[in-house]
Every structure is written in C-alpha cells, then in structure tokens.
Short mmCIF file of C-alpha atoms and ligand atoms in Angstrom, two decimals:
data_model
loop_
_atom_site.label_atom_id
_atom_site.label_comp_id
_atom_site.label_asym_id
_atom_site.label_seq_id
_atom_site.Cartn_x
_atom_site.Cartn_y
_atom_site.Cartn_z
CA UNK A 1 -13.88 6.59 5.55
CA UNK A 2 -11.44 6.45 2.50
CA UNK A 3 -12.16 5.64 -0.93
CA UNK A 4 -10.97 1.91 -0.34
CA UNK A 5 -11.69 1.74 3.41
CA UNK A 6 -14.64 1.98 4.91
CA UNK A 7 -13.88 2.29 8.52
CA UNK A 8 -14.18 5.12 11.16
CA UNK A 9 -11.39 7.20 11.72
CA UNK A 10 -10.80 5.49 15.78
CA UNK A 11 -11.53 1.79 13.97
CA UNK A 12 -7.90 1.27 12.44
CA UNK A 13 -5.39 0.91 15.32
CA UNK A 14 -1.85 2.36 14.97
CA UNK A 15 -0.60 -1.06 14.71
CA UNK A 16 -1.33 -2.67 11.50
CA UNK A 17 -1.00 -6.44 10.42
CA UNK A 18 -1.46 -6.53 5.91
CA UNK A 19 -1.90 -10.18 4.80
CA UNK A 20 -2.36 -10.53 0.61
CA UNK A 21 -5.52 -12.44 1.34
CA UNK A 22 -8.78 -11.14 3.07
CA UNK A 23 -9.68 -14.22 4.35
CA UNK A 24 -6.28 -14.79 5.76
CA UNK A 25 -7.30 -11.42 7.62
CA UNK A 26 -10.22 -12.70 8.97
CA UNK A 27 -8.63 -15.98 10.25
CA UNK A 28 -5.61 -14.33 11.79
CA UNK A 29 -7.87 -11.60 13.68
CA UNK A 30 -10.60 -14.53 14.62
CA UNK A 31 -7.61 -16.77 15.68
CA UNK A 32 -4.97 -14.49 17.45
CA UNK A 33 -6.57 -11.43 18.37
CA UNK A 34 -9.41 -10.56 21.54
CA UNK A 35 -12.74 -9.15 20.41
CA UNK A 36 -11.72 -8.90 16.84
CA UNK A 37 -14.85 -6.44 14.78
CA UNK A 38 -14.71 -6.34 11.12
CA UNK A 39 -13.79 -2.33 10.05
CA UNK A 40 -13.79 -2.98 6.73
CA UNK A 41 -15.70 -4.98 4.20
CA UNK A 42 -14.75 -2.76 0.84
CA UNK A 43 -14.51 -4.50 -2.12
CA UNK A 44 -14.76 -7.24 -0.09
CA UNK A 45 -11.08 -6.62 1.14
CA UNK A 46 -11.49 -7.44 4.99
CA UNK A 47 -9.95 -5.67 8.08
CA UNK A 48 -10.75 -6.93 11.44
CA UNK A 49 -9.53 -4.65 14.72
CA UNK A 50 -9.05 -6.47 18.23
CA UNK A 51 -6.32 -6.58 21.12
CA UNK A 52 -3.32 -8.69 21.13
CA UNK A 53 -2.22 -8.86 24.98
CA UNK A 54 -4.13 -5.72 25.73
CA UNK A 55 -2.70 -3.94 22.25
CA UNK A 56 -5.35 -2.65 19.83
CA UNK A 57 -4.55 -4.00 16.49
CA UNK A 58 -5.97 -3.84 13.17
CA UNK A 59 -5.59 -6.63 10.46
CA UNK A 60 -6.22 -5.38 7.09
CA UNK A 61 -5.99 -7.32 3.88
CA UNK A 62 -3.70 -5.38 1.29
CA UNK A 63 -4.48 -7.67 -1.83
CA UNK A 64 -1.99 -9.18 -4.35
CA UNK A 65 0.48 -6.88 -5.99
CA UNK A 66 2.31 -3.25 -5.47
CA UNK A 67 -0.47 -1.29 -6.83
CA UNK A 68 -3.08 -2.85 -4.98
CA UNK A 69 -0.93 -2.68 -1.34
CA UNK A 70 -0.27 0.62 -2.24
CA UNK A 71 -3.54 1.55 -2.11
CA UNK A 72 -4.45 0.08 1.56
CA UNK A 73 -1.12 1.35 3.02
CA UNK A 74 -1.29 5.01 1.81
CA UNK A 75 -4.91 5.46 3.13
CA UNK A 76 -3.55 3.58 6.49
CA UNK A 77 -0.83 6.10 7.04
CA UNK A 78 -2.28 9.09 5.48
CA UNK A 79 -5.99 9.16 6.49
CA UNK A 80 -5.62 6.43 9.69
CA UNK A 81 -2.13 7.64 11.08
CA UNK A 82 -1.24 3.80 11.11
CA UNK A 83 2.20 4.29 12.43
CA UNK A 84 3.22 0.60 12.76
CA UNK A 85 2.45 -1.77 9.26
CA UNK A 86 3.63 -5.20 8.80
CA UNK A 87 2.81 -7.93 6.24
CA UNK A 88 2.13 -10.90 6.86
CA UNK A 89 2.35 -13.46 3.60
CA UNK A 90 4.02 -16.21 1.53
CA UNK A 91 6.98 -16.41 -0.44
CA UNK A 92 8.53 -18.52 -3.01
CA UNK A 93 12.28 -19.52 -1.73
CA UNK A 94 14.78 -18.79 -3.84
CA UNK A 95 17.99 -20.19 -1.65
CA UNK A 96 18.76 -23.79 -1.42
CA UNK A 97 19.16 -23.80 1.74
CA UNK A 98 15.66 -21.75 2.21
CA UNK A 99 13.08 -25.01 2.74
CA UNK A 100 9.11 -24.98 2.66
CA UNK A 101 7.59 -23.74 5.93
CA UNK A 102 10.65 -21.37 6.91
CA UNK A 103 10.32 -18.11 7.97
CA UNK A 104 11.70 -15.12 5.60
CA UNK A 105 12.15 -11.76 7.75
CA UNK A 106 12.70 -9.63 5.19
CA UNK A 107 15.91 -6.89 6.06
CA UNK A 108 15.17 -5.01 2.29
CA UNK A 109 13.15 -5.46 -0.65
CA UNK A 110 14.68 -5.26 -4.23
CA UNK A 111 12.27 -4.85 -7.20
CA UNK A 112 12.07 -3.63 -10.90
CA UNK A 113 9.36 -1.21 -10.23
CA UNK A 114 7.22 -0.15 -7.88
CA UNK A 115 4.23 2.25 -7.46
CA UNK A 116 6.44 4.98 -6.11
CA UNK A 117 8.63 4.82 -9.56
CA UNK A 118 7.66 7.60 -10.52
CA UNK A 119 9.22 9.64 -7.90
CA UNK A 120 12.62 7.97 -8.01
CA UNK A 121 13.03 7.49 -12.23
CA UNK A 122 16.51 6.72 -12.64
CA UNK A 123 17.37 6.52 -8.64
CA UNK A 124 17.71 2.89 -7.56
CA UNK A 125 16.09 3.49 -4.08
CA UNK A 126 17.00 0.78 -1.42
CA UNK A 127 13.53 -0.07 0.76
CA UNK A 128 14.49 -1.69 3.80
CA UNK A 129 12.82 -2.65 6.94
CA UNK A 130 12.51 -0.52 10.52
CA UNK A 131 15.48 -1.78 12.17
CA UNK A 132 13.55 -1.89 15.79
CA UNK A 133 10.81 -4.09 14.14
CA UNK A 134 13.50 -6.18 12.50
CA UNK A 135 15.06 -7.09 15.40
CA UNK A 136 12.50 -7.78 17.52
CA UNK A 137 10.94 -10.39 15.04
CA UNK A 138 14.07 -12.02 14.68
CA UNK A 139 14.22 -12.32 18.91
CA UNK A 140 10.65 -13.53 18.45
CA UNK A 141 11.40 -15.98 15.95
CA UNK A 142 14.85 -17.13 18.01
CA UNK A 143 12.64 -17.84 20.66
CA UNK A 144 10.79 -20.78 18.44
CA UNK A 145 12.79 -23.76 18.34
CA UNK A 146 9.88 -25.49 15.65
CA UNK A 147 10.82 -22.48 13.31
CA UNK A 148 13.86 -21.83 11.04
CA UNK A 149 14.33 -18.27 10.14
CA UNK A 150 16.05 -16.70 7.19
CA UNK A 151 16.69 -12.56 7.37
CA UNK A 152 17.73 -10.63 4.91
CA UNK A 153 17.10 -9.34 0.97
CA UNK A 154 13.83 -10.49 -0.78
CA UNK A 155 12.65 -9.74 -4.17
CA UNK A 156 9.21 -8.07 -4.63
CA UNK A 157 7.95 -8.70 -7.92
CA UNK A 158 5.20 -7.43 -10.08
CA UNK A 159 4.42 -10.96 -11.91
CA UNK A 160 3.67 -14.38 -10.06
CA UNK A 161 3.73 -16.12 -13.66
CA UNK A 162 8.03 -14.81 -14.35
CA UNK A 163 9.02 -15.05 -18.09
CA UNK A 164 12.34 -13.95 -16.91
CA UNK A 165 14.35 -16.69 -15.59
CA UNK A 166 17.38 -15.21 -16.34
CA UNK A 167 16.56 -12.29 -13.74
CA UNK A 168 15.73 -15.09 -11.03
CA UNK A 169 19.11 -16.59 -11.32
CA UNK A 170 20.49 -13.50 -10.82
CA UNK A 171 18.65 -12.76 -7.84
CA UNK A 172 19.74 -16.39 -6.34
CA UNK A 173 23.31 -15.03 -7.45
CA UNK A 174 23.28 -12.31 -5.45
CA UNK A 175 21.27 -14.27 -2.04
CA UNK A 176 17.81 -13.16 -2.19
CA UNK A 177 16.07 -15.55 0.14
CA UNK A 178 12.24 -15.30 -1.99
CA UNK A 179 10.20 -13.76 -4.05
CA UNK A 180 6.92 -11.93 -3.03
CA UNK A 181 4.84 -9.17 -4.63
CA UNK A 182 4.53 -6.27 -1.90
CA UNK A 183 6.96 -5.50 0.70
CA UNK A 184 9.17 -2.96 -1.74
CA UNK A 185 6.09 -0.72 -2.16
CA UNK A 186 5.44 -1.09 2.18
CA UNK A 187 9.01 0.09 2.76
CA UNK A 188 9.23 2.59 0.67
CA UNK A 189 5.75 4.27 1.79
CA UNK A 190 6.89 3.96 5.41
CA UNK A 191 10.13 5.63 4.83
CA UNK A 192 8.28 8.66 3.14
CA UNK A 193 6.14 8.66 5.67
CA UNK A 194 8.25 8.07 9.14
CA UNK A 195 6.60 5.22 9.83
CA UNK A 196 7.45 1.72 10.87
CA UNK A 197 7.26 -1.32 8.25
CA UNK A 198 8.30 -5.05 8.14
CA UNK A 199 7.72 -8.39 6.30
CA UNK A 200 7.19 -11.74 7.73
CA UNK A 201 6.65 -13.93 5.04
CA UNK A 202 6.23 -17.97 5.06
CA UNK A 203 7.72 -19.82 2.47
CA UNK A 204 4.47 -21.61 0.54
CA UNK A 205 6.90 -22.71 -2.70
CA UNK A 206 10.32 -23.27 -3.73
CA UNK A 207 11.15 -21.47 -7.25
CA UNK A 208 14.05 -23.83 -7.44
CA UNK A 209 12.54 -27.64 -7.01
CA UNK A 210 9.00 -26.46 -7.69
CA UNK A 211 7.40 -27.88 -4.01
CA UNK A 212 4.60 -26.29 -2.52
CA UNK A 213 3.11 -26.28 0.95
CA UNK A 214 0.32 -28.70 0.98
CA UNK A 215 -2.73 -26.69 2.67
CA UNK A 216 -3.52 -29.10 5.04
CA UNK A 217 0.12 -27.37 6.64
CA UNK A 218 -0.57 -23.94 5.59
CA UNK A 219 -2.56 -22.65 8.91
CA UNK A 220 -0.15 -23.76 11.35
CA UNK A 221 2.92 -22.17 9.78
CA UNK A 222 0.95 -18.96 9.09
CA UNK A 223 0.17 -18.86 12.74
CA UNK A 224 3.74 -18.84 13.97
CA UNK A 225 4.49 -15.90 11.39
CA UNK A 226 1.68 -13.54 12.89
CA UNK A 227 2.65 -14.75 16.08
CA UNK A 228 6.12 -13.33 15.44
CA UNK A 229 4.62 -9.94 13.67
CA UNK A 230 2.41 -9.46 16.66
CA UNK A 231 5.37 -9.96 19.38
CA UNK A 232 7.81 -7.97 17.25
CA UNK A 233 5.38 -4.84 16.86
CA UNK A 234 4.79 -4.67 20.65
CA UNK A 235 8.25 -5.68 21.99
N1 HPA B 1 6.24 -15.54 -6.74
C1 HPA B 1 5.70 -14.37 -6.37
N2 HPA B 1 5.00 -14.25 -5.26
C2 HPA B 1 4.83 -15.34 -4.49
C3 HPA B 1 5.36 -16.57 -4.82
C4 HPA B 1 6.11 -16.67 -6.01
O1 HPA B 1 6.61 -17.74 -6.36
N3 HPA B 1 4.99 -17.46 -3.88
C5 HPA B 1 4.26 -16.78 -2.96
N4 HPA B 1 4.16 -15.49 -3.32
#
C-alpha cells in the first residue's frame, strides 16, 4: 500500500492503462479486460486488475491534471515497478483537419510546466513517447479502417478553462494536434525512470469550432482507443 493506493504489492500488473476518470476505469476494465478485481478504491480513485488475452493488466484512474497524475504514476513505478503506463483520455483538437472522434497518438508532449519543473528550471525538456509503444499503437490503429488517427505533438496543459488564446494559436502554428492535461508529466516520469509511456487520447472537443462529442458516442470511440492501448502494450 502507498499513500494514494491502496493495493497489494502483486495487485498492480506491470502493464498499466491511466484514464482521467475513475469511472472510465471501471468501465474499460469491466468491458475489455477478463476477471477484472478492483485494487484500489482510494479517494475513490478506482483501479481494476484483469487479463487482456492472457496479459495481467491493471487500469488505474490518474485524475485530472499534472499534479494529480503525478501522484498515481510515481507510486506505480516507484512502489509497484509498473514498467509499462499508458493513458487513455480525451482531447480537445486543435488542427483543422483533426475532427471529433479521431484518434490522437501522442509522439511528445509540450507544456508550460509540469510537476517535474522543478528539476529542469530553465531546461526546456522534450517528453516524448516510448518509440516501441508508439509504433505499435499506430499498427493497431492502421489496422481500424472506422478510425482516423493523428500522431504526433500534443499540448498538456495545466488549465481546461485557457485565458491565453494567444498561446493556443501558437500551438496550432506550430501543429499540435490537441490539448490535454497529463501526458507531459507521464513522459517525463517514465524517462527518469526507464520505463515505458504513451498517450492515446480521443478527441471529445474541437478548440477551434467549439463541437463536442455528444455522450450518447462517447463509449464506442473510447473503446477503440483502449483497444489500441491494450494491443500496442502487448505487441
Ligand atoms: N482542454 C484541456 N483538456 C482537455 C480538453 C480541452 O479542451 N478536452 C479534453 N481534455
């Protein structure tokens, strides 16, 4: 047990799946994975473990924000030896050309700050995702001919309500595909740590025309994304 996790030290598998939302946690373990056992009920922030295909796999909820993903992640890798982590989420778009419903496979991760600031001060360290993983999700997502997939920079930021537009239109200047609020922090802890990280993110809202995924869509499209987390961390 950890401060934040309550589980046994053999309850977390070395694969783990971090969706923002507990409840999103439950549903992907209770939809995707065999004999899924809830490991975690801290602070109400659920983690299920099961098998995928015979694979033991946790899904943990990591909350909203850095800080809070920071948290989960650092007690996964440090206390649990979780040597695989990938989110699972939404994204706004921030491309034209990036619709509702599309897949964002996120290649790096640019943000203001994150947690692990105050290690790098004035170093402008560039998180980016384990190459292997990458690649395999994108084969995973090739292999869906209902999906359309985007890879490469997001933005991670530490506000959902912006008051700086004229940062976003720099960030569409320079191609960032959407905006999110964890995946810099994820990186950066798995580089520090040798470990594995990605982001699969769905795109629930458009920054630029202001459309959002009614929910009546959201399940479906959130299943093909842990679908594609789940074949790219066993491939
Ligand atoms: N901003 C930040 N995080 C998000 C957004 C957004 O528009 N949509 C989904 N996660």
């Amino acid at each position: 047990m950890t401060i934040h996790i309550g589980a046994q030290p053999d309850e977390i598998a070395e694969t783990v799946l971090m969706p923002g939302d507990p409840y999103r946690a439950k549903w992907a373990a209770e939809t995707f994975l065999e004999n899924p056992v809830c490991i975690n009920e801290v602070r109400g922030m659920l983690g299920f473990t099961g098998t995928w295909n015979g694979h033991r796999v946790t899904i943990q909820g990591s909350g909203m924000g850095m800080p809070s993903l920071s948290i989960y992640a650092n007690e996964l890798i440090r206390d649990y030896g979780a040597q695989t982590l990938i989110r699972i989420g939404s994204c706004g778009g921030m491309q034209d050309k990036v619709g509702l419903r599309d897949i964002i496979i996120a290649m790096t991760a640019s943000s203001i700050s994150t947690p692990s600031n105050s290690i790098f001060r004035e170093f402008n360290f560039a998180p980016s995702a384990d190459w292997s993983l990458l690649n395999a999700a994108v084969a995973a997502a090739g292999r869906r001919d209902d999906v359309t997939t985007h890879v490469g920079g997001i933005y991670s930021s530490d506000v959902f309500y912006d008051e700086r537009p004229d940062l976003n239109e720099q960030m569409v200047r320079h191609g960032i595909l959407g905006v999110e609020m964890e995946a810099a922090e994820l990186y950066t802890l798995a580089a520090r740590y040798g470990r594995r990280a990605l982001a699969v993110l769905t795109v629930s809202d458009h920054l630029g025309t202001g459309d959002s995924m009614p929910s009546d869509q959201r399940e479906r499209s959130f299943g093909d994304m842990v679908e594609i987390a789940l074949e790219a961390a066993f491939a």
